[in-house]
Amino acid sequence: MITFDKATQVFHLKNDRYSYVIQIERGKYLLHQYFGRPLHEFRGSALRPALDRANSPQPAAYENERTFSLDVVPQELSTNGHGDFRIPSLEVVLEDGTTVIELWYEGYEIKKGKPALEGLPALYAKDDEAETLEITLSDTKGRMKAILSYTVFEGDGVLTRSVRYVNTCKEAIRLENAASLSLDFPDHDFDRMSLYGGHASERNLERIRLMRGVMETGNTRGASSHQQSPFLALARPAAGELSGDVYGFSLVYSGSFRMATEVEQFGTTRVVIGINPDDFAWTLEPGESFQTPEVVISYSHDGLNGMSQAFHKAYRNHLLRGKYQHRVRPILVNNWEATYFDFDDEKLDNLAACAADLGMELMVLDDGWFGHRNDDNSSLGDWKVNLKKLPHGLEGVAESAHKRGLKFGLWFEPEMISVDSDLYRAHPDWALHVKDYPCSFGRHQLVLDVSRKDVQDYIVKSVSDILASGAIDYVKWDFNRHLTEAFSEGRAPEHQRETKHRFILGLYSVLERITQAFPDVLFESCSGGGGRFDAAMLYYMPQTWTSDDTDAVQRQRIQTGTSYAFPPITMGAHVSVTPNHQVGRVTPMQTRAFCAMMGCFGYEMDITRMSDAEKQQVRDHIALYKRLRPTIQLGTYTRLLSPFEGTKNETAWMFTSEDEKEVALFYFHDPDSTGAETLVGKTFYGDELMQEGINIDKINSDFTGYLWVLEKVG
Ligand code: GLA
């Protein structure tokens, strides 16, 4: 998969999906020469001619070679001290205040499998599933090294990249930008695709022409965020869902990030991805190293679905872990929109009885079970059950679910602290804060300083104490505000700007400890809905609550947007009441159910108050979902009609079972389109379905959802 040709100095990273070619130039510089469909061998037929470019400087050794400039060549790691004026992927400040270093090629190693990244989640692979190339660049004055890692996965359209920076001198080096990836494309004939949104409207697709100059997607919120997702795609303008070249990038990181593109003077495109340098600095003491997060790159010749399916396969096989990695997920009922904070033993018992009767499999007790929390003003940090509200303790509620054959799940928000809490009264310094200014609030709460070891230990202990009872089968791990005044008491001044990244590293350490200690518990990550839907969280928790917005029309956009990078088995999707609590829209129960069937299905409403007819409908939907669940969660997902395209307000999703014997086809339309189904009981040849499709006519009501289940016969 990875070869090095000594004569041409070419590293060829190759599988049956792509070739990625790196060439050592003049024994010093690491050039990026090709990325695209697999090549038999790289010989440089299309290399750009070396031209004398005004204003593009020569490195000292090549003063008289005016056709050679770092400003022009495509590079694998970029610094801007020696005349490359494009966005750098590494910026340092040395002890004397200067910012220039010179990294030249030193050597390489090819390893079987994929080494883990220290302290960070990343894709993993067995020795026979992947190969990793590590290329070391070294500063000509011996100050630092950069070790670039590339992993090629056998048979998958993905490649991973990350960098480890090492201080090899006697003075501290300050990293002001330590990106994970720099990648240069020879042209800019691309559309730029990113996912934008907000609370309750996450991951809308934006597809625009890649423009000259710098364009950035990212944030400084200390979270991967609702607002921008750590996803970027460059698609050839003609590329659609089913054909065309697409390069997708997904950053395995949950904090502030930046995905920048620069189209420069000669029309080439540079992509730089990593921790957001506007929100970061890191002082590397002598001998220390800094590991960047990993970028997963997906190359597809088969359009956007090809890109997404490569991400989905890689994430299902090489990112998700634990008992539930390849298992269908339980159908749940969550009490949040049913009761909010207003619940007691009796209400929960009724909910459990009804859930069991309807065929559900897991009951989740959401916010409000601990401290004296009856609204969102208090008690975060005090993870002890409120016995006034639940006199039989969590064991009592769990027992009421368990005795009916349901699993029992519980909500936590462990990275937070309320000022009105015993924890804050004991440790006010545990909240992120600065000395001279008051703290900003979000939802009346502060954020714990998870960069501190004592805070990490407290979180691990307080959550573990609850889970140790064995009564909890599922955890919803929430995170409901972003980071402000993100500094840490007692940390040395030169290390203060590390706090946000150290927070994320602390979170990963906490999650690793808890999830490894409780391997039978199913964890679902949440952040005011889908504010931390990223690959890093999925490494610890194999599903994420996709959005607080459960309206079936909005959810078509949110779930379709999410599907560009993430597989359906990672998306929590629930049926809720109408009028919808977030947007007030009224939609048919069947549309809500079909829409929620796209992911990890559940209900988030007071099911005890439904009429008998509605209950029967729910029973039928649950039975149908149980039947289709392996196809939806473990099969292949294809976007047929995207709500972000066209003018007809249509969405269609297709799920194909692993054995390709069953297809579930969902179709939704909004007010101004029409349709109905006419296929029931008929048999067609596959070629007709492929070439002609199916006709939909006569829809008489708004917001209708349809499902066709196609079975292979003969
Ligand atoms: C967040 C979550 C919701 C719910 C509430 C509880 O908003 O996204 O699902 O858990 O918190 O406070």
XYZ file of C-alpha atoms and ligand atoms in Angstrom:
726
model
C 0.000 0.000 0.000
C 2.850 2.422 0.778
C 6.029 2.358 -1.273
C 9.126 4.520 -1.488
C 11.047 4.710 -4.769
C 14.604 5.718 -4.034
C 15.384 6.733 -7.590
C 12.488 9.158 -7.931
C 12.229 9.898 -4.177
C 8.511 9.217 -4.388
C 6.251 7.948 -1.606
C 3.208 6.367 -3.218
C 0.287 5.811 -0.815
C -2.206 3.700 -2.643
C -5.214 1.439 -2.333
C -7.976 0.527 -4.771
C -9.686 3.893 -4.193
C -6.912 6.472 -4.474
C -3.268 7.327 -4.896
C -1.611 9.977 -2.751
C 1.869 10.950 -3.856
C 4.596 12.762 -1.933
C 8.010 13.514 -3.417
C 11.198 14.619 -1.717
C 12.618 17.570 -3.628
C 16.350 18.288 -3.507
C 16.650 15.936 -0.560
C 14.998 18.608 1.601
C 11.453 19.604 0.782
C 8.367 17.458 1.044
C 6.194 18.129 -1.979
C 2.632 17.009 -2.548
C 2.404 15.733 -6.115
C -0.906 13.940 -6.592
C -4.149 12.936 -4.893
C -6.957 11.256 -6.806
C -7.878 8.027 -8.579
C -5.316 5.221 -8.189
C -2.254 5.502 -10.435
C -0.163 2.625 -11.650
C 2.932 4.667 -10.960
C 3.654 8.358 -10.532
C 6.087 9.793 -13.082
C 5.068 13.428 -13.045
C 3.472 13.853 -16.486
C 1.524 16.916 -15.374
C 4.047 18.630 -13.149
C 3.788 22.384 -13.354
C 6.668 23.979 -15.246
C 9.145 25.810 -13.021
C 8.870 29.486 -13.939
C 10.633 32.597 -12.757
C 8.010 34.180 -10.515
C 8.467 37.758 -9.450
C 8.055 38.331 -5.693
C 8.455 34.634 -4.883
C 11.790 34.374 -3.021
C 14.469 31.681 -3.326
C 15.810 29.784 -0.316
C 19.428 30.833 0.367
C 21.003 27.729 -1.211
C 19.178 28.380 -4.499
C 19.785 32.087 -4.884
C 20.550 31.780 -8.579
C 17.762 29.404 -9.387
C 14.985 31.883 -9.863
C 12.484 29.279 -10.959
C 12.532 27.620 -7.538
C 10.500 29.105 -4.715
C 8.673 27.669 -1.727
C 5.930 30.144 -2.568
C 5.003 28.100 -5.593
C 5.596 24.427 -4.842
C 2.889 22.191 -3.334
C 3.930 21.211 0.181
C 2.947 18.694 2.847
C 3.794 20.997 5.759
C 3.990 24.735 5.448
C 5.863 27.379 7.405
C 6.237 30.914 6.165
C 9.708 31.972 7.216
C 11.388 31.256 3.883
C 9.145 32.732 1.278
C 5.977 30.640 1.210
C 3.404 33.367 1.782
C 0.347 31.095 1.749
C -1.412 30.022 4.984
C 1.121 28.149 7.090
C 0.330 24.956 8.952
C 3.034 25.598 11.547
C 3.846 28.891 13.282
C 6.355 29.064 16.104
C 7.919 31.715 18.304
C 11.445 31.003 19.494
C 12.977 32.132 22.780
C 14.480 35.246 21.112
C 11.124 36.273 19.670
C 11.855 35.301 16.071
C 9.538 33.016 14.149
C 11.746 31.396 11.524
C 12.733 27.732 11.447
C 13.649 25.520 8.525
C 12.274 21.970 8.394
C 13.970 19.600 5.949
C 13.416 15.970 5.190
C 15.288 13.629 7.529
C 13.886 10.118 7.103
C 10.846 7.884 7.056
C 9.400 4.709 8.466
C 6.576 2.516 7.192
C 4.630 0.630 9.863
C 1.983 -2.035 9.716
C -1.364 -1.002 11.185
C -1.760 2.351 12.839
C -0.087 3.615 16.019
C -2.412 5.279 18.559
C -2.124 9.051 19.046
C -1.053 9.973 22.532
C -3.945 11.445 24.522
C -6.200 11.857 21.502
C -8.950 9.804 19.909
C -8.162 8.602 16.392
C -9.028 5.897 13.925
C -7.504 2.518 14.764
C -6.641 -0.499 12.590
C -5.216 -3.972 12.881
C -1.860 -4.696 11.276
C -3.436 -6.278 8.214
C -5.987 -3.480 7.730
C -3.758 -0.459 7.271
C -0.257 0.837 6.764
C 1.236 3.998 8.230
C 3.969 6.210 6.829
C 5.828 8.444 9.243
C 8.032 11.101 7.664
C 10.370 13.097 9.871
C 11.344 16.662 9.036
C 14.063 18.278 11.082
C 15.053 21.912 11.620
C 18.408 22.739 10.022
C 19.555 24.259 13.336
C 18.309 21.280 15.348
C 15.527 23.190 17.121
C 12.597 20.958 16.337
C 11.244 18.023 14.397
C 7.895 17.398 12.778
C 6.763 13.818 12.332
C 4.010 13.569 9.743
C 1.782 10.474 9.906
C -0.255 9.114 7.019
C -2.376 5.985 7.279
C -3.804 4.191 4.269
C -6.687 1.819 5.016
C -6.995 -1.307 2.896
C -10.066 -1.096 0.669
C -11.396 2.150 2.167
C -11.615 5.513 0.492
C -10.080 7.237 3.503
C -6.631 8.368 4.544
C -5.675 9.880 7.875
C -3.114 12.565 8.618
C -1.667 14.103 11.754
C 1.610 15.628 12.923
C 3.736 15.371 16.044
C 5.938 18.394 16.739
C 8.981 17.823 18.979
C 11.144 20.425 20.674
C 14.728 19.219 20.187
C 16.541 22.296 21.519
C 17.394 23.660 24.948
C 14.903 26.516 24.961
C 11.132 26.572 25.034
C 9.323 26.917 21.690
C 5.905 28.494 21.527
C 3.534 26.937 19.005
C 1.050 29.541 17.809
C -0.392 27.383 15.075
C 0.076 23.626 15.018
C -2.240 22.387 12.295
C -2.899 18.751 11.553
C -2.775 19.015 7.795
C -1.621 21.163 4.925
C -2.600 19.981 1.464
C -2.097 21.741 -1.859
C -4.227 21.122 -4.952
C -2.937 22.252 -8.368
C -6.129 24.161 -9.287
C -9.209 25.695 -7.715
C -12.002 24.300 -9.816
C -13.999 23.301 -6.761
C -17.168 23.950 -4.855
C -16.545 24.403 -1.155
C -18.971 22.549 1.092
C -19.373 23.095 4.803
C -22.006 22.560 7.464
C -23.355 25.596 9.302
C -26.136 26.047 11.817
C -27.077 26.991 15.327
C -28.823 25.512 18.333
C -31.783 23.468 17.042
C -30.707 23.924 13.415
C -27.413 22.071 13.162
C -25.482 21.024 10.044
C -27.142 22.712 7.108
C -25.193 22.222 3.943
C -23.636 25.227 2.244
C -22.190 24.619 -1.206
C -20.553 27.607 -2.838
C -17.865 28.231 -5.407
C -14.389 28.118 -3.873
C -13.260 31.721 -3.934
C -9.865 33.332 -4.311
C -8.235 34.381 -1.092
C -8.783 32.744 2.263
C -12.065 31.193 3.361
C -12.449 29.713 6.824
C -14.842 27.393 8.598
C -14.335 27.096 12.328
C -14.982 28.569 15.717
C -13.440 29.631 19.023
C -16.192 28.213 21.266
C -14.186 25.438 22.862
C -16.513 22.901 21.223
C -16.917 21.487 17.755
C -20.203 23.418 17.947
C -23.675 23.773 16.434
C -22.495 26.791 14.484
C -19.847 25.249 12.208
C -18.962 21.576 12.009
C -15.435 20.201 11.692
C -16.224 19.052 8.161
C -15.177 20.416 4.791
C -15.509 19.089 1.271
C -14.041 20.237 -2.002
C -16.191 18.924 -4.834
C -15.693 19.345 -8.556
C -18.534 21.627 -9.703
C -20.115 18.827 -11.738
C -20.004 16.403 -8.801
C -23.401 15.418 -7.462
C -24.682 12.837 -5.037
C -23.838 9.887 -7.288
C -20.906 10.911 -9.464
C -17.896 13.161 -9.634
C -14.719 13.804 -7.667
C -15.040 14.896 -4.053
C -12.457 15.363 -1.310
C -13.954 15.313 2.199
C -12.190 16.326 5.416
C -13.371 15.456 8.920
C -11.369 16.528 11.958
C -11.301 14.141 14.922
C -11.504 16.888 17.531
C -14.151 18.378 19.830
C -12.717 21.846 20.519
C -12.132 25.097 18.622
C -10.983 24.275 15.108
C -10.205 25.918 11.803
C -10.591 24.574 8.274
C -9.092 27.122 5.929
C -8.823 27.200 2.157
C -6.664 29.587 0.203
C -6.762 30.068 -3.525
C -3.576 31.945 -4.294
C -2.131 34.011 -7.132
C -1.482 31.104 -9.505
C -4.873 29.539 -8.896
C -3.728 26.642 -6.729
C -5.624 25.727 -3.559
C -4.184 25.151 -0.123
C -6.208 23.459 2.622
C -5.054 23.852 6.244
C -6.950 22.063 9.007
C -6.408 21.825 12.741
C -6.932 23.420 16.143
C -7.981 27.035 15.642
C -4.797 29.114 16.012
C -6.903 32.130 17.047
C -7.755 30.263 20.195
C -4.523 28.507 20.999
C -0.860 28.723 21.915
C 1.266 25.984 23.380
C 4.658 26.265 25.013
C 6.729 23.246 24.207
C 9.450 22.798 26.784
C 12.750 21.144 25.751
C 12.197 17.468 24.912
C 8.401 17.741 24.869
C 6.225 16.904 21.930
C 2.820 18.059 20.773
C 0.466 15.691 19.027
C -2.104 17.290 16.728
C -5.587 15.852 16.290
C -6.136 13.675 13.260
C -7.829 14.601 9.995
C -9.708 11.911 8.117
C -9.690 12.575 4.381
C -12.174 10.829 2.169
C -11.603 10.748 -1.576
C -14.464 9.730 -3.814
C -14.832 9.400 -7.552
C -18.490 8.522 -6.975
C -19.817 11.830 -5.795
C -20.991 12.921 -2.397
C -22.547 9.585 -1.509
C -19.202 7.949 -2.250
C -17.504 10.407 0.102
C -20.091 9.869 2.832
C -20.102 6.087 2.476
C -16.306 6.061 2.845
C -16.572 8.121 6.051
C -19.432 5.937 7.315
C -17.557 2.705 6.718
C -14.348 4.005 8.246
C -16.125 5.381 11.302
C -18.151 2.220 11.842
C -15.144 -0.068 11.489
C -12.227 2.029 12.728
C -13.601 4.693 15.093
C -16.602 3.441 17.080
C -15.630 1.054 19.846
C -17.099 -1.208 22.471
C -20.060 -3.462 22.898
C -22.416 -1.414 20.751
C -20.056 -0.774 17.848
C -21.752 -3.248 15.525
C -24.962 -3.754 17.491
C -28.377 -2.321 16.820
C -29.293 0.291 19.395
C -32.263 0.117 21.792
C -35.468 2.042 21.038
C -35.788 4.556 23.832
C -38.242 6.865 25.495
C -36.781 9.996 27.068
C -38.796 11.932 29.650
C -37.418 15.403 28.790
C -40.165 16.736 26.536
C -42.700 14.598 28.435
C -42.108 16.136 31.869
C -39.144 18.532 31.748
C -38.121 19.003 35.423
C -41.563 18.140 36.745
C -41.475 14.396 37.463
C -41.816 12.017 40.377
C -41.695 8.252 40.931
C -45.269 7.807 39.848
C -44.954 9.684 36.549
C -41.789 7.777 35.696
C -43.391 4.480 36.623
C -46.325 5.221 34.320
C -43.936 6.171 31.549
C -42.045 2.897 31.984
C -45.244 0.849 31.963
C -46.465 2.544 28.809
C -43.061 2.301 27.093
C -42.882 -1.437 27.771
C -46.430 -1.922 26.542
C -45.619 -0.139 23.258
C -42.511 -2.218 22.612
C -39.783 0.252 23.608
C -36.534 -1.041 25.060
C -34.925 1.706 27.138
C -36.259 4.421 29.428
C -34.077 7.499 29.921
C -34.404 9.838 32.886
C -33.178 13.227 31.701
C -32.194 16.398 33.558
C -33.469 17.144 37.086
C -32.844 13.979 39.147
C -29.944 15.307 41.281
C -29.168 17.940 43.918
C -32.201 20.192 44.290
C -32.535 20.872 40.581
C -36.105 21.760 39.638
C -35.141 24.243 36.959
C -31.880 25.092 35.239
C -30.562 27.387 37.981
C -28.853 24.936 40.275
C -27.075 21.737 41.266
C -24.804 20.943 38.315
C -21.821 19.225 39.897
C -23.827 17.615 42.706
C -24.348 14.199 41.162
C -26.388 12.759 44.050
C -29.996 11.747 43.609
C -32.677 14.117 44.914
C -34.485 11.897 47.423
C -37.225 14.460 47.915
C -38.202 14.006 44.295
C -37.343 10.321 43.983
C -37.722 8.808 47.473
C -36.697 5.347 46.260
C -33.547 6.680 44.716
C -32.292 5.925 41.240
C -32.504 2.250 42.121
C -36.270 2.676 42.489
C -36.674 4.243 39.043
C -34.292 1.723 37.491
C -36.202 -1.115 39.088
C -39.474 0.166 37.654
C -37.905 0.032 34.162
C -35.989 -3.216 34.642
C -38.912 -5.193 35.997
C -40.760 -4.396 32.775
C -37.902 -5.578 30.631
C -36.665 -2.071 29.798
C -33.105 -0.867 30.150
C -32.607 2.267 32.223
C -30.639 5.359 31.238
C -29.587 8.584 32.949
C -28.641 12.147 31.966
C -25.468 13.866 33.193
C -23.756 17.130 32.373
C -20.429 16.445 34.080
C -18.300 19.278 32.653
C -20.530 21.938 34.238
C -21.019 23.601 37.601
C -23.880 25.702 38.973
C -23.005 28.530 41.343
C -25.841 27.202 43.519
C -24.196 23.835 44.162
C -22.284 22.205 46.984
C -19.454 21.694 44.532
C -19.130 25.416 43.798
C -19.407 26.310 47.471
C -16.499 23.933 48.160
C -14.391 24.712 45.061
C -15.173 28.066 43.443
C -11.750 27.917 41.773
C -12.813 24.795 39.835
C -14.838 26.906 37.405
C -13.007 28.357 34.421
C -12.411 31.992 35.316
C -10.010 34.921 35.263
C -8.915 36.838 38.318
C -10.118 40.378 37.689
C -13.323 39.933 35.729
C -16.607 38.221 36.560
C -17.581 34.999 34.785
C -20.038 34.998 31.895
C -23.006 32.674 32.288
C -24.694 30.340 29.820
C -27.976 28.754 30.895
C -27.133 30.108 34.398
C -24.130 27.813 34.607
C -20.328 27.911 34.579
C -17.908 25.454 33.032
C -15.634 23.285 35.144
C -11.919 23.611 34.522
C -11.563 20.143 33.032
C -7.923 20.919 32.192
C -7.181 20.275 35.917
C -6.391 16.775 37.100
C -8.331 17.192 40.378
C -11.431 18.243 38.432
C -11.025 15.283 36.063
C -10.764 12.939 39.047
C -13.872 14.465 40.602
C -15.883 13.938 37.412
C -14.695 10.347 37.050
C -15.514 9.591 40.671
C -18.917 11.265 40.815
C -20.154 9.666 37.586
C -18.605 6.289 38.444
C -20.219 6.268 41.897
C -23.615 6.399 40.220
C -22.780 3.871 37.501
C -21.192 1.471 39.985
C -24.648 0.532 41.279
C -25.044 -1.445 38.049
C -28.568 -0.045 37.656
C -27.682 2.256 34.763
C -27.516 0.806 31.240
C -27.212 4.029 29.262
C -25.795 7.503 29.838
C -26.671 10.720 28.017
C -23.604 12.963 28.453
C -24.605 16.586 27.871
C -22.650 19.840 27.478
C -24.891 22.880 27.358
C -22.736 25.965 26.998
C -19.506 27.125 25.404
C -16.291 28.234 27.061
C -15.668 31.809 28.241
C -12.949 33.205 30.536
C -11.149 29.974 29.641
C -8.128 30.232 31.887
C -6.933 28.106 34.732
C -6.036 29.295 38.221
C -2.426 28.665 39.076
C -1.261 27.784 35.571
C 1.980 29.558 34.571
C 1.354 32.610 32.367
C 3.131 31.119 29.340
C 0.843 28.077 29.528
C -2.483 29.878 30.021
C -3.475 29.899 26.352
C -3.240 26.111 26.379
C -6.302 25.900 28.622
C -8.939 25.255 25.960
C -6.948 22.463 24.352
C -6.029 21.065 27.770
C -9.761 21.108 28.585
C -10.401 18.863 25.580
C -7.483 16.576 26.468
C -8.860 16.386 30.026
C -12.301 15.517 28.678
C -10.849 12.721 26.521
C -8.983 11.327 29.508
C -12.167 11.393 31.619
C -14.193 9.736 28.864
C -11.582 7.043 28.340
C -11.522 6.218 32.050
C -15.296 6.096 32.440
C -16.177 4.276 29.228
C -13.470 1.654 29.792
C -14.611 1.112 33.389
C -18.236 0.586 32.312
C -18.038 -1.345 29.040
C -21.665 -2.504 29.207
C -23.098 0.998 29.392
C -24.286 2.587 26.137
C -23.126 6.229 26.063
C -24.808 8.921 23.977
C -23.141 12.281 23.639
C -25.176 15.480 23.531
C -24.499 19.192 23.590
C -27.688 21.219 23.655
C -28.675 18.751 20.924
C -25.978 18.246 18.304
C -23.435 20.855 19.393
C -20.639 18.331 19.741
C -21.407 15.932 16.918
C -17.836 15.125 15.946
C -15.718 12.067 15.268
C -13.754 12.438 18.497
C -16.835 12.152 20.706
C -17.928 9.123 18.694
C -14.678 7.366 19.607
C -15.919 7.299 23.207
C -19.670 7.356 22.718
C -21.070 5.528 19.694
C -24.119 7.756 19.255
C -24.951 11.473 19.534
C -28.221 13.330 20.088
C -28.481 14.977 16.696
C -30.479 18.080 17.633
C -32.890 19.468 20.201
C -35.103 20.220 17.221
C -37.309 17.171 16.708
C -39.613 18.707 14.101
C -39.801 16.207 11.245
C -39.330 18.839 8.535
C -36.329 20.527 10.134
C -34.892 17.132 10.992
C -34.796 16.158 7.317
C -32.245 18.910 6.842
C -30.372 18.285 10.099
C -30.086 14.534 9.571
C -29.233 14.846 5.893
C -26.549 17.423 6.744
C -25.148 15.193 9.465
C -25.051 12.268 7.050
C -22.392 13.917 4.891
C -19.835 12.819 7.477
C -21.561 10.505 9.946
C -23.429 7.205 9.589
C -27.093 6.787 10.628
C -26.146 4.462 13.516
C -24.528 7.448 15.252
C -27.589 9.739 15.093
C -30.138 9.893 17.912
C -33.546 10.617 16.315
C -36.814 10.784 18.272
C -40.503 11.253 17.678
C -41.995 14.131 19.655
C -45.426 15.761 19.978
C -47.094 18.237 17.694
C -47.279 21.169 17.738
C -43.526 20.686 17.960
C -41.942 22.219 21.088
C -39.190 23.975 19.136
C -40.902 25.255 15.999
C -44.629 24.786 16.651
C -45.230 22.844 13.433
C -47.898 20.161 13.174
C -46.913 17.071 11.190
C -48.494 13.612 10.930
C -47.256 10.992 13.417
C -46.186 8.779 10.539
C -43.957 11.479 9.050
C -42.329 12.045 12.444
C -41.780 8.318 12.867
C -40.365 7.784 9.372
C -38.023 10.702 9.838
C -36.793 9.403 13.223
C -36.345 5.913 11.791
C -33.272 7.189 9.962
C -31.148 6.892 13.102
C -31.218 5.495 16.641
C -34.977 5.607 17.012
C -36.875 6.739 20.073
C -39.680 8.819 21.555
C -39.416 12.061 23.459
C -42.997 12.850 24.464
C -45.600 11.963 27.049
C -46.614 8.623 25.607
C -48.994 8.055 28.537
C -51.268 10.787 27.198
C -51.737 9.336 23.743
C -55.105 8.025 22.565
C -55.522 4.298 22.007
C -55.414 4.855 18.262
C -52.119 6.754 18.560
C -50.710 4.049 20.793
C -51.540 1.462 18.181
C -49.794 3.564 15.557
C -46.717 3.752 17.785
C -46.791 -0.018 18.325
C -46.894 -0.505 14.560
C -44.039 1.943 13.975
C -41.924 0.250 16.619
C -42.573 -3.181 15.148
C -41.686 -1.877 11.696
C -38.529 -0.225 12.968
C -37.425 -3.394 14.759
C -37.750 -5.204 11.477
C -35.877 -2.569 9.462
C -33.335 -1.657 12.161
C -30.498 -3.936 10.974
C -30.844 -2.546 7.437
C -30.932 1.065 8.643
C -28.241 0.889 11.313
C -25.885 -1.723 9.872
C -26.507 -1.345 6.139
C -25.438 1.223 3.552
C -27.043 4.650 3.469
C -27.570 6.647 0.268
C -28.958 10.162 -0.138
C -31.299 10.105 -3.122
C -32.891 13.535 -2.802
C -31.332 16.199 -0.661
C -33.427 18.909 1.007
C -30.526 21.272 0.260
C -30.917 20.852 -3.486
C -33.636 21.404 -6.025
C -36.808 23.420 -5.698
C -39.340 20.754 -4.778
C -38.698 20.420 -1.040
C -38.125 16.702 -1.255
C -35.935 14.416 0.788
C -35.286 10.754 0.041
C -33.025 8.370 1.934
C -32.250 4.807 0.955
C -30.909 2.063 3.188
C -29.563 -1.181 1.731
C -29.056 -4.177 3.988
C -25.584 -5.691 4.378
C -26.607 -8.744 2.328
C -28.251 -6.440 -0.245
C -31.535 -8.341 -0.003
C -33.584 -5.519 1.473
C -33.931 -1.843 0.651
C -35.829 0.674 2.774
C -36.647 3.819 0.859
C -37.961 6.876 2.712
C -39.453 9.860 0.929
C -40.680 13.141 2.413
C -42.178 16.186 0.849
C -42.978 19.651 2.118
C -46.112 21.631 1.299
C -45.604 22.481 -2.310
C -44.849 19.085 -3.800
C -47.186 16.167 -4.418
C -46.941 12.390 -4.427
C -48.389 8.991 -3.430
C -47.336 5.386 -3.641
C -48.548 2.658 -5.950
C -46.049 -0.164 -5.608
C -47.433 -2.395 -2.872
C -47.308 -6.103 -3.671
C -45.657 -5.699 -7.076
C -42.416 -7.169 -8.369
C -39.981 -5.309 -10.619
C -36.630 -6.041 -12.137
C -33.810 -4.020 -10.589
C -32.867 -2.391 -13.901
C -36.292 -0.794 -14.220
C -36.118 0.545 -10.681
C -32.631 1.881 -11.397
C -33.409 3.456 -14.791
C -37.001 4.547 -14.359
C -37.331 4.843 -10.607
C -40.755 5.008 -9.047
C -43.562 7.411 -9.656
C -45.168 9.353 -6.861
C -48.470 11.051 -7.418
C -51.507 12.366 -5.595
C -50.374 13.540 -2.191
C -53.171 15.475 -0.573
C -51.704 16.609 2.715
C -48.713 18.571 3.898
C -45.541 17.112 5.402
C -46.200 13.557 4.369
C -43.627 10.816 4.730
C -43.538 7.575 2.749
C -41.668 4.354 3.159
C -41.198 1.591 0.630
C -39.549 -1.634 1.680
C -38.160 -3.467 -1.340
C -37.217 -7.097 -0.921
C -35.035 -9.032 -3.293
C -36.876 -12.035 -4.719
C -35.184 -14.722 -6.765
C -30.039 19.829 26.539
C -30.307 18.563 25.764
C -31.755 18.159 25.928
C -32.053 17.972 27.389
C -31.729 19.237 28.157
C -31.846 19.013 29.649
O -30.693 20.910 25.967
O -29.987 18.726 24.416
O -32.000 16.976 25.210
O -31.295 16.892 27.876
O -30.406 19.694 27.899
O -31.548 20.136 30.373
